[in-house]
CSV table of C-alpha atoms in Angstrom, one decimal:
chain,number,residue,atom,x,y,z
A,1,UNK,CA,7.0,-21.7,0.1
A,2,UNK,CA,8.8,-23.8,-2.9
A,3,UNK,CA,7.3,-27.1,-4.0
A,4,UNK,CA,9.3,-30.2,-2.7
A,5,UNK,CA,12.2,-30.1,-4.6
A,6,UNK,CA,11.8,-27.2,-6.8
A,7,UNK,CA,14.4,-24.1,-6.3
A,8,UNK,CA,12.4,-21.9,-9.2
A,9,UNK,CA,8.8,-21.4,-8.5
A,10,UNK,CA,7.6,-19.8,-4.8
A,11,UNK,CA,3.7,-19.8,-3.4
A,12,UNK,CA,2.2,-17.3,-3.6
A,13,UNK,CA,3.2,-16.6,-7.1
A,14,UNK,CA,3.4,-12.4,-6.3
A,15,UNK,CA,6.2,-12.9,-4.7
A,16,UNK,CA,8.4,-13.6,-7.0
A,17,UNK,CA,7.3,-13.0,-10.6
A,18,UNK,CA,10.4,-13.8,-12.7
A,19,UNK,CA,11.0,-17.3,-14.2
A,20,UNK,CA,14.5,-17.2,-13.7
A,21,UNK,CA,14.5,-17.7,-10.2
A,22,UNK,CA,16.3,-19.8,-8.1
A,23,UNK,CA,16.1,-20.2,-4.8
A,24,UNK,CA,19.6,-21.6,-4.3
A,25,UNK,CA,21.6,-18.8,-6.0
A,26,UNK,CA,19.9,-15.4,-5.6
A,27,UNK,CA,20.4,-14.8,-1.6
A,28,UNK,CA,23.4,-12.5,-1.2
A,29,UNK,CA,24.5,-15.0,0.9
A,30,UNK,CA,23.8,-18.4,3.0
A,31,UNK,CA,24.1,-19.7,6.3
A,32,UNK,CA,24.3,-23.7,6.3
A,33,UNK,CA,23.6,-25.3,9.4
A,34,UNK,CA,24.5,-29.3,10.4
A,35,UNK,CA,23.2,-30.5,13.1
A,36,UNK,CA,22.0,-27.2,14.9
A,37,UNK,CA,25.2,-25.8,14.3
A,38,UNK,CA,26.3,-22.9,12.2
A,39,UNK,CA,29.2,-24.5,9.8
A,40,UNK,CA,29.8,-21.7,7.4
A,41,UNK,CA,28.7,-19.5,4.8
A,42,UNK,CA,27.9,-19.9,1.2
A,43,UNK,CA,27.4,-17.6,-2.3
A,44,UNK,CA,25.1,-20.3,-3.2
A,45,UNK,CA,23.3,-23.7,-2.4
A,46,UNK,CA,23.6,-25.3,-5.9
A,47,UNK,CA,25.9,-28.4,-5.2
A,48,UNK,CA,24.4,-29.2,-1.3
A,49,UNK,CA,20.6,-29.2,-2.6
A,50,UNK,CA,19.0,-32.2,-3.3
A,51,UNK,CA,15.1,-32.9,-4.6
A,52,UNK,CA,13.5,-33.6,-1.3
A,53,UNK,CA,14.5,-29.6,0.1
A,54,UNK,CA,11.7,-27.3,0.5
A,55,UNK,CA,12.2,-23.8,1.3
A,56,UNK,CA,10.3,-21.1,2.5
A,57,UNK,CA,10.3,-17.5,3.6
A,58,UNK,CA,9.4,-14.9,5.8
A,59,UNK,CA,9.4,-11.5,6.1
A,60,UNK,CA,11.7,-9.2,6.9
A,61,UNK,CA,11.4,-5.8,8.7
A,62,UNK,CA,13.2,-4.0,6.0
A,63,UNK,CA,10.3,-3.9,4.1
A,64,UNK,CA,8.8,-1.1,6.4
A,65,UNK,CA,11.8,0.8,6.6
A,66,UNK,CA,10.6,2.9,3.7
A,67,UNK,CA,7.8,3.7,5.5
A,68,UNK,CA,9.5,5.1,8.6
A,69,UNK,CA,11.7,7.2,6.5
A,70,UNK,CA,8.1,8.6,5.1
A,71,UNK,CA,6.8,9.3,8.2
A,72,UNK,CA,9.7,11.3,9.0
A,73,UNK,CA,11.2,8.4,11.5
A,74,UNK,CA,14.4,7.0,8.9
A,75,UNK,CA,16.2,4.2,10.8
A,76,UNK,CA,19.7,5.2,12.1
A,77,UNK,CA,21.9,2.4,10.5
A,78,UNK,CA,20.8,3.8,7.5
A,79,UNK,CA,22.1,7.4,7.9
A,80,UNK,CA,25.2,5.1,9.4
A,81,UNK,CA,25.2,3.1,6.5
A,82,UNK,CA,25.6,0.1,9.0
A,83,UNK,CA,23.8,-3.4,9.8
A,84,UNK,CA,20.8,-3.2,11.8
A,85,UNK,CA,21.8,-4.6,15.4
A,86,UNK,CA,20.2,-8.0,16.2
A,87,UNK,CA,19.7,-9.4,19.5
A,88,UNK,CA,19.2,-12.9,21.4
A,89,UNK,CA,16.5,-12.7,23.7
A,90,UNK,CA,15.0,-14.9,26.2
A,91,UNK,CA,11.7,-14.5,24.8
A,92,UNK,CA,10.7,-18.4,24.4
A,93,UNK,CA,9.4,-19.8,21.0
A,94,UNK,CA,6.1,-21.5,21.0
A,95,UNK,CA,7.6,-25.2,21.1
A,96,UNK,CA,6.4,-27.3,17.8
A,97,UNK,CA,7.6,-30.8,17.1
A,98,UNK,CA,11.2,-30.9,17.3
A,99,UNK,CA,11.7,-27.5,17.7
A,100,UNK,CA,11.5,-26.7,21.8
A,101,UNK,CA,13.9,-24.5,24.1
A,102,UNK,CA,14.4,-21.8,20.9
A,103,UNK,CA,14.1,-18.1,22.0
A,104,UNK,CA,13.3,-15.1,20.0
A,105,UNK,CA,15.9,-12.4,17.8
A,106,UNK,CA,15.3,-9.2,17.6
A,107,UNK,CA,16.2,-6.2,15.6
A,108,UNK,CA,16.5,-2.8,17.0
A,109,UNK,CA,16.2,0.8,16.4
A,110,UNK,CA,16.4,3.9,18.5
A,111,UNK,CA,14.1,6.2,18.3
A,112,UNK,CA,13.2,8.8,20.8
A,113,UNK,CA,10.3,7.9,23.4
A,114,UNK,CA,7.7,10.7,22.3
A,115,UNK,CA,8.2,9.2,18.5
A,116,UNK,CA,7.3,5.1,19.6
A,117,UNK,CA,3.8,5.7,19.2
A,118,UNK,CA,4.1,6.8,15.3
A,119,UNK,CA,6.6,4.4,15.2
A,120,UNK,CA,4.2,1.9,16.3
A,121,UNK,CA,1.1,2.9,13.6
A,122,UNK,CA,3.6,3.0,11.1
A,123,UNK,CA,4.9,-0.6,11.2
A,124,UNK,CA,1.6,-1.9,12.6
A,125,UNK,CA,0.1,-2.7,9.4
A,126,UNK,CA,2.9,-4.7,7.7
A,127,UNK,CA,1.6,-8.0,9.3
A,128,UNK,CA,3.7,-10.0,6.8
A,129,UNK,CA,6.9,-8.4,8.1
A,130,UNK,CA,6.9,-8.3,11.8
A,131,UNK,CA,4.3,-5.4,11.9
A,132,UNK,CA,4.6,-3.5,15.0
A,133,UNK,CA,7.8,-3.5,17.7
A,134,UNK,CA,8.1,-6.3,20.4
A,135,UNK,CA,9.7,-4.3,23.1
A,136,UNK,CA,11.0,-0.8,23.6
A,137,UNK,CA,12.6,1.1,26.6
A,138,UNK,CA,15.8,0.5,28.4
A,139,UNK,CA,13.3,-1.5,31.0
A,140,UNK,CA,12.9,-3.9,27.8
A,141,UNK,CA,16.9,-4.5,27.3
A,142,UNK,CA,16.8,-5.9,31.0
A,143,UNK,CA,13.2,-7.9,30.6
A,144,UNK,CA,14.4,-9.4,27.1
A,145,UNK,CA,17.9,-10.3,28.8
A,146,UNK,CA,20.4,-8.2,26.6
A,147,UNK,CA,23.3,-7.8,28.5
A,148,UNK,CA,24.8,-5.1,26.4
A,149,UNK,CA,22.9,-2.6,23.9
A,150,UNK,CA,26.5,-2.4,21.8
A,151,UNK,CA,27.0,-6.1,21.6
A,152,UNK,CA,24.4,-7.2,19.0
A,153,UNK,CA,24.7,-11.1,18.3
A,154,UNK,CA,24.2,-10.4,14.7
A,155,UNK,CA,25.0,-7.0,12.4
A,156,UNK,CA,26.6,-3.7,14.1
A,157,UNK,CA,26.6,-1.7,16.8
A,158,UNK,CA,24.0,0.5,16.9
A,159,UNK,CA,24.1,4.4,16.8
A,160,UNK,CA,21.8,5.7,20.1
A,161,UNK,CA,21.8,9.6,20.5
A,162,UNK,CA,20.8,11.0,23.6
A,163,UNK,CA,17.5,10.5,24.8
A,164,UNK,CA,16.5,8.2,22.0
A,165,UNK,CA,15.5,4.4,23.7
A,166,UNK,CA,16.1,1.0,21.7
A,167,UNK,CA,12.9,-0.4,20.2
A,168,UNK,CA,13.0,-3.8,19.3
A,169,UNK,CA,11.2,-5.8,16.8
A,170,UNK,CA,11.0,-9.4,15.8
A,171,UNK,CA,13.7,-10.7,13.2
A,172,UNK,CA,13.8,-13.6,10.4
A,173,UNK,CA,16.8,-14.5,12.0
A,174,UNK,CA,14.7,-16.3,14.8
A,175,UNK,CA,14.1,-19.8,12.6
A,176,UNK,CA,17.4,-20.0,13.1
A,177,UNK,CA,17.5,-20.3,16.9
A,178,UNK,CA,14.9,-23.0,16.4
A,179,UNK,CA,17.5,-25.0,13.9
A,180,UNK,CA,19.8,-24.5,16.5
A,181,UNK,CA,18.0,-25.8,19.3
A,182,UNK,CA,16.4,-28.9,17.3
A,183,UNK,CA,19.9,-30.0,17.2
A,184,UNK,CA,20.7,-33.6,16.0
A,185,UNK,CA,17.2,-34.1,15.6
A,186,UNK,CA,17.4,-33.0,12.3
A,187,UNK,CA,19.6,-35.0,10.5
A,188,UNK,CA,20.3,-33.3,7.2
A,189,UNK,CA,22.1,-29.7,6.4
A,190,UNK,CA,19.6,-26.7,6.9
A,191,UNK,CA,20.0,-23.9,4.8
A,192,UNK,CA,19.2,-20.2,5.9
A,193,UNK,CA,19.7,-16.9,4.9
A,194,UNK,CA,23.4,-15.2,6.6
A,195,UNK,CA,22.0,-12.2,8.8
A,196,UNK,CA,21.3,-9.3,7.3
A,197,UNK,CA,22.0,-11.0,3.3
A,198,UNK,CA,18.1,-11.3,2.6
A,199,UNK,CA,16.3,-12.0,-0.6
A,200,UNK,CA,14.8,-9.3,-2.8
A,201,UNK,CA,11.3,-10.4,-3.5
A,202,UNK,CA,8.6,-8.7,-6.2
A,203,UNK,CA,6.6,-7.7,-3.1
A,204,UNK,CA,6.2,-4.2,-3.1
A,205,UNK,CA,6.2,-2.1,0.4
A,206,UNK,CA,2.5,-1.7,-0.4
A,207,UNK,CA,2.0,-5.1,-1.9
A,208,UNK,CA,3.4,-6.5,1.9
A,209,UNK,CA,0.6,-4.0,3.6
A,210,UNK,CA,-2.3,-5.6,2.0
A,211,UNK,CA,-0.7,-9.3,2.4
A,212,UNK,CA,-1.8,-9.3,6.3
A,213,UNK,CA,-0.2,-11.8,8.5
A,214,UNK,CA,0.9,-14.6,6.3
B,1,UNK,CA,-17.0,-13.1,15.1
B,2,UNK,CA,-20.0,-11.0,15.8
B,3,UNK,CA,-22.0,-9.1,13.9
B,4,UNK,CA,-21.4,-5.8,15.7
B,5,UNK,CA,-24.4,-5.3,17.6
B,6,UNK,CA,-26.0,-8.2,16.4
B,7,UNK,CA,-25.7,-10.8,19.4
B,8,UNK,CA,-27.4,-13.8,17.6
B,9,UNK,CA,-25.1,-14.6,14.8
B,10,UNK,CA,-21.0,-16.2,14.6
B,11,UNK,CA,-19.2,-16.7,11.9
B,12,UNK,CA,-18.1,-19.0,10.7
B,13,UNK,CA,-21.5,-20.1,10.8
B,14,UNK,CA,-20.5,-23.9,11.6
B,15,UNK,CA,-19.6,-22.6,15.6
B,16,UNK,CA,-23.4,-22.3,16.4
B,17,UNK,CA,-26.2,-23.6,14.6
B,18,UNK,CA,-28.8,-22.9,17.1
B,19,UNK,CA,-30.9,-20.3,15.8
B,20,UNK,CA,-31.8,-19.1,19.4
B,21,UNK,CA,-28.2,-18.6,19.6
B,22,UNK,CA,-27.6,-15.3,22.0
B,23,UNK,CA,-24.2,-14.3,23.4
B,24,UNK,CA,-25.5,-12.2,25.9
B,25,UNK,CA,-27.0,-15.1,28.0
B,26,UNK,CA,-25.5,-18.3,26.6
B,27,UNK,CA,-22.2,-18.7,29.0
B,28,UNK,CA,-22.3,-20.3,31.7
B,29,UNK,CA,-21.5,-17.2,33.6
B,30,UNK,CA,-19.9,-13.6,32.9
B,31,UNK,CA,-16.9,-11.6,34.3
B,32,UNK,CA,-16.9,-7.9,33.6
B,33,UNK,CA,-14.4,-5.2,33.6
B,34,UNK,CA,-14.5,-1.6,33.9
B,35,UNK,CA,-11.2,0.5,33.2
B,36,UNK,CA,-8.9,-3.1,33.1
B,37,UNK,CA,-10.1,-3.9,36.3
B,38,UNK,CA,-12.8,-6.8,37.3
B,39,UNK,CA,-16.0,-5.9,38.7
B,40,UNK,CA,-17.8,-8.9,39.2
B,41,UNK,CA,-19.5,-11.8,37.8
B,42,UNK,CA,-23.1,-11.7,35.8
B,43,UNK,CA,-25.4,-14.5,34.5
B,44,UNK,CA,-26.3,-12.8,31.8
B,45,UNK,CA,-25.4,-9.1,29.8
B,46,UNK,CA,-29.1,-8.2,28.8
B,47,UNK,CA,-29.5,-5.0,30.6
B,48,UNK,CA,-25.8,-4.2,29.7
B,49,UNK,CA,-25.3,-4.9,26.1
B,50,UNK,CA,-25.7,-2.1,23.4
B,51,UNK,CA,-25.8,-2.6,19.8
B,52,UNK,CA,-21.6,-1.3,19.1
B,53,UNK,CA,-20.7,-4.1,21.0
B,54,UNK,CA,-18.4,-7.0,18.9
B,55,UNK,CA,-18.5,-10.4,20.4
B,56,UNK,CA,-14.8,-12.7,19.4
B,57,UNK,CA,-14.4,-16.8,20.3
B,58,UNK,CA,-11.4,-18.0,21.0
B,59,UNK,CA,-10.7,-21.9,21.7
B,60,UNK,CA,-10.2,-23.5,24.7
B,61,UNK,CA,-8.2,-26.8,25.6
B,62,UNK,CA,-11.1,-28.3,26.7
B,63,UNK,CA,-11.6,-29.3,23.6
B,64,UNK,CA,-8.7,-31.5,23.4
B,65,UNK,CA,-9.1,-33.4,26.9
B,66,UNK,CA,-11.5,-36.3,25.1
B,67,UNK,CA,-9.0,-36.9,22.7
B,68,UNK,CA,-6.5,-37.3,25.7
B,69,UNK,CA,-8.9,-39.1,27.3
B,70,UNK,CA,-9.2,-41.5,24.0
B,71,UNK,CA,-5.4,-41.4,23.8
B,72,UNK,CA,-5.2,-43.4,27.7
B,73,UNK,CA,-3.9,-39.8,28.9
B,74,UNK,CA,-7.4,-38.5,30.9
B,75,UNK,CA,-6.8,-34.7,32.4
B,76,UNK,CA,-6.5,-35.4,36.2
B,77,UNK,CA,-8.7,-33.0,36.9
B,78,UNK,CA,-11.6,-34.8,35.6
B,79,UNK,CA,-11.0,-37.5,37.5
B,80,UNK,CA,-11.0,-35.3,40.4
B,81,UNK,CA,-13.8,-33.4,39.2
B,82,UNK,CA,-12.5,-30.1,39.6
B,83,UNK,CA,-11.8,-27.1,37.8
B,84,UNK,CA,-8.2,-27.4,35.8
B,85,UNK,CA,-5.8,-25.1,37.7
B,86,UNK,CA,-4.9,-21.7,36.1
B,87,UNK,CA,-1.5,-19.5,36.1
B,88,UNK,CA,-0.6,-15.9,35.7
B,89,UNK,CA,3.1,-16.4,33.8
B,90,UNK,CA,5.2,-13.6,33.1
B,91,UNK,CA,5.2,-14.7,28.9
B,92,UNK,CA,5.0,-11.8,27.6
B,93,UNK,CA,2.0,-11.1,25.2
B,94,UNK,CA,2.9,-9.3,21.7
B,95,UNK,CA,1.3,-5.3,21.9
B,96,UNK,CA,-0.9,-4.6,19.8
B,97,UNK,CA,-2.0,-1.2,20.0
B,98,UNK,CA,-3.4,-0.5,23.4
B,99,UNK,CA,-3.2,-3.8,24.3
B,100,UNK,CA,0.6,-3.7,26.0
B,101,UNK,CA,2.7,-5.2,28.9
B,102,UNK,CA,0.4,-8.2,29.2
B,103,UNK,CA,1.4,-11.7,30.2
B,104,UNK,CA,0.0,-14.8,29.1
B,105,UNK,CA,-2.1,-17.2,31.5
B,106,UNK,CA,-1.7,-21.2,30.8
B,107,UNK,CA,-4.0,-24.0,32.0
B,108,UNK,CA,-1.9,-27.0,33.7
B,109,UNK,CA,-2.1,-30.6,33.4
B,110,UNK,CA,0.0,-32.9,35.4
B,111,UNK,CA,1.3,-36.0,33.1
B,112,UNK,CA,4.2,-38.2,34.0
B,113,UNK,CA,7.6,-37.1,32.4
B,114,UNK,CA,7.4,-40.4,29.4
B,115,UNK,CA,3.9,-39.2,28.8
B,116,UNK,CA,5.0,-35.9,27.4
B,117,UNK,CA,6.0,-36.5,24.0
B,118,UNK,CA,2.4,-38.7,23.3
B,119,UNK,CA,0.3,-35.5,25.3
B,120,UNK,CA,2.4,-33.2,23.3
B,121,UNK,CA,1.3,-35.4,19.8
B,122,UNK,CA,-2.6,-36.1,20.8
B,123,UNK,CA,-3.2,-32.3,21.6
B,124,UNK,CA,-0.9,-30.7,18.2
B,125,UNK,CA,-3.4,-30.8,15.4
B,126,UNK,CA,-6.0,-28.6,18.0
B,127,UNK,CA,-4.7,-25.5,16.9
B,128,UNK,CA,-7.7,-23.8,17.0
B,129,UNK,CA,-8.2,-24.6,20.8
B,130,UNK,CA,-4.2,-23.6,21.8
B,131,UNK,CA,-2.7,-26.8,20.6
B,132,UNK,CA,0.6,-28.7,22.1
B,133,UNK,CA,1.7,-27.5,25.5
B,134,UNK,CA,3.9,-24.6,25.8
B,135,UNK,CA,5.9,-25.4,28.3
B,136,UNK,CA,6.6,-28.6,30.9
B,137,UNK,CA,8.3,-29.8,33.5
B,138,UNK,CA,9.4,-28.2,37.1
B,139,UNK,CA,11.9,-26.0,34.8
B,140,UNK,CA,9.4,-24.8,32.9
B,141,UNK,CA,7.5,-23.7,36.3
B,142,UNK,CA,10.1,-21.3,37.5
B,143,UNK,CA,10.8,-20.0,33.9
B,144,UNK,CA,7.2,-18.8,33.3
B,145,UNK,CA,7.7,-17.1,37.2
B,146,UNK,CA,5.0,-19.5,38.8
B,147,UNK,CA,5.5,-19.4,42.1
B,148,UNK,CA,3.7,-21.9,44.0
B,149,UNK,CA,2.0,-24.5,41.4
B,150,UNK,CA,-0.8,-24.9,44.5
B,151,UNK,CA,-1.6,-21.9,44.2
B,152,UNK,CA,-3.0,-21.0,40.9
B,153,UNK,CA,-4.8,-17.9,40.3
B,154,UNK,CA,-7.9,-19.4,38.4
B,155,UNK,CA,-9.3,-22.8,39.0
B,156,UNK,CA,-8.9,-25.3,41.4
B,157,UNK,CA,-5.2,-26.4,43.1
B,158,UNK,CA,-4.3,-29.4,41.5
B,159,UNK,CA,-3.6,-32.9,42.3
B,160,UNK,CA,-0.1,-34.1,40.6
B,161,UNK,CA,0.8,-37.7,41.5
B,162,UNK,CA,4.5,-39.2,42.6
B,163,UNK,CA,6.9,-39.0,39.5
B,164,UNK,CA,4.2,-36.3,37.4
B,165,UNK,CA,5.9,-32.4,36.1
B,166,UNK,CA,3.1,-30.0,35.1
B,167,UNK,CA,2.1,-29.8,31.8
B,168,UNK,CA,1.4,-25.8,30.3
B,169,UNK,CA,-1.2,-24.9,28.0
B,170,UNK,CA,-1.9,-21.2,26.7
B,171,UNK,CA,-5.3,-20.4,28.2
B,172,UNK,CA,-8.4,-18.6,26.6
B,173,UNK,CA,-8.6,-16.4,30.0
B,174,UNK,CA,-5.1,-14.9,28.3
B,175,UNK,CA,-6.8,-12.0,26.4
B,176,UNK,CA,-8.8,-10.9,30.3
B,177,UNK,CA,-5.0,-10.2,30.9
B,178,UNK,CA,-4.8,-7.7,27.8
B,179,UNK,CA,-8.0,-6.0,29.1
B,180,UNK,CA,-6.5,-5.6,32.3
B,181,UNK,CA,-3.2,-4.3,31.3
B,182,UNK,CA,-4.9,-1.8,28.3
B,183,UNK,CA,-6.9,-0.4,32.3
B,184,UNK,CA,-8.7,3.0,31.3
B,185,UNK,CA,-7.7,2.8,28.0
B,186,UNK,CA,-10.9,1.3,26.9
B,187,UNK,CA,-13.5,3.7,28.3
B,188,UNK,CA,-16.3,1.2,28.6
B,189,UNK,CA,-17.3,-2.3,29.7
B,190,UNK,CA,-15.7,-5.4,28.5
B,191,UNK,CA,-17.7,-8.7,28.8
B,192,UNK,CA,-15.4,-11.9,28.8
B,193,UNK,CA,-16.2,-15.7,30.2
B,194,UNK,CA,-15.5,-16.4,34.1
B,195,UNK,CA,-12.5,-18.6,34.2
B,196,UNK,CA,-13.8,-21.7,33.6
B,197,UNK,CA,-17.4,-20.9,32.7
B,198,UNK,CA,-16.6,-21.6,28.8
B,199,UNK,CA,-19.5,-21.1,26.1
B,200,UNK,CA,-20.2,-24.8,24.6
B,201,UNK,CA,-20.7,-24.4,20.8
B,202,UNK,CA,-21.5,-27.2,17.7
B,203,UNK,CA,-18.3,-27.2,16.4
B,204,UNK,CA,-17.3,-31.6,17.7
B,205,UNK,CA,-13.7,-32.2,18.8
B,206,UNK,CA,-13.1,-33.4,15.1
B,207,UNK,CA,-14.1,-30.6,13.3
B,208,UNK,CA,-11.7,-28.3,15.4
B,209,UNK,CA,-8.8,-30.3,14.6
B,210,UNK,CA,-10.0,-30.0,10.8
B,211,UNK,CA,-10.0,-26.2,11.5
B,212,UNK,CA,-6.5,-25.0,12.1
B,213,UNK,CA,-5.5,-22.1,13.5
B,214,UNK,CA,-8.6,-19.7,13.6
């Protein structure tokens, strides 16, 4: 989390350890967002922030994709050299304040049903970035209400071979389904990160396993 | 937490200050399971408790209903003296190792449809006893698959008034539903409260809002 108004310092100070940081310019790309409403994308943030903007962020399940590939499960879209597939679900959000009615994103990656428990121990511990899956099985498309495996809402079609089953796991996409749904109840431009363009923190893979649930 | 083994002792050690403190007899009354599956109720766990068993807390919205009360929003089912009505939903739970395919229970207050945004304030900051509803309204009762609201499966049926929606809080009888769904995956006994038979500890209504999520 940034301190009201300051783009170049983040809490906890692992995360990022260089001074030149700025929270406004080093995301591949942005999403902006007026009232609950996607209205484009940005390189940067620097002449639409203003002093009373606090930012914050959250993991991203990226970080354990090195340790699939260990364990001898590498996710497909990156043999594919493709965007992980993201999903709307109707998986309801815990309502909070303003924010009621959102539902849940997910990201997915096939794996073959004898390999989901070993997929499951190996993403368990990485608490900080959506640990272990949500959902797996075609029985979970249907419960989560995906209409269509090869119609992701966000990044590419995925890549299923035969007898492999999509396993799904939270996304840091979802905050923005709960900018969405808030609506005009908040007033000013909301800045996110474009799907799939995330920031590169200091945060080692092992650095995120010790971190917990944070 | 327990001690394992050790049923005299939580921490944090502000939860009971009673020396003579002993989990195994201090509910109101027990439910136990055997291979996920209830089988039956117990005053006490003397003769069943051995010394690897781990005792956990969680909150319960009890807690919140003299704030409520306080607030000019008393729980209708103190008025009616009876027990607060208790669903099965189909929210699913996050897995966690064993733990999969569970569902979460909610507690149910009626309020009328203008009270909702005052219940949903006074009850927010009790995070550590479930905190603002999760769902409301007659909408909400066919999204979380209820299928008769009297009919609940814990507690008593409930007495809504002209003009009142039902109001949805998680429930502490939630993690009886992981026990059930993990079945013979845990190999012996689980203890947990009977619905409505809640362990009364030290910690006062104000110091659980000072706590957080715990």
């Amino acid at each position: 989390m940034t301190h009201p108004g300051d783009p170049h310092s983040i809490q906890p100070s692992g995360c990022i350890t260089t001074r030149d940081f700025d929270i406004r310019t080093d995301f591949p790309m942005y999403r902006v967002y007026r009232g609950g409403k996607s209205i484009g994308s940005r390189r940067d943030l620097l002449d639409v922030w203003s002093d009373d903007y606090v930012g914050f962020l959250i993991g991203c399940s990226f970080s354990f994709e090195a340790a699939l590939t260990a364990a001898g499960l590498p996710p497909r879209h990156q043999k594919t050299n493709s965007m992980v597939a993201m999903y709307r679900t109707n998986l309801p959000l815990l309502p909070a304040g303003i924010f009621t009615g959102a539902t849940c994103i997910v990201s997915m990656r096939p794996y073959r049903q004898d390999r989901i428990q070993a997929v499951r121990d190996v993403t368990r511990p990485y608490l900080a970035t959506h640990g272990e899956p949500v959902a797996w099985g075609w029985e979970a498309v249907i419960a989560l209400g995906i209409k269509d495996i090869q119609c992701p809402d966000f990044g590419d079609p995925p890549d299923l071979e035969d007898g492999e089953v999509p396993v799904f796991w939270a996304c840091g996409v979802t905050p923005q389904m709960a900018v969405e749904s808030a609506g005009d109840k908040i007033e000013d431009l909301v800045f996110a990160h474009e799907p799939g363009h995330m920031l590169v923190t200091d945060y080692t893979a092992e650095d995120l396993q010790k971190l917990g649930r944070s």
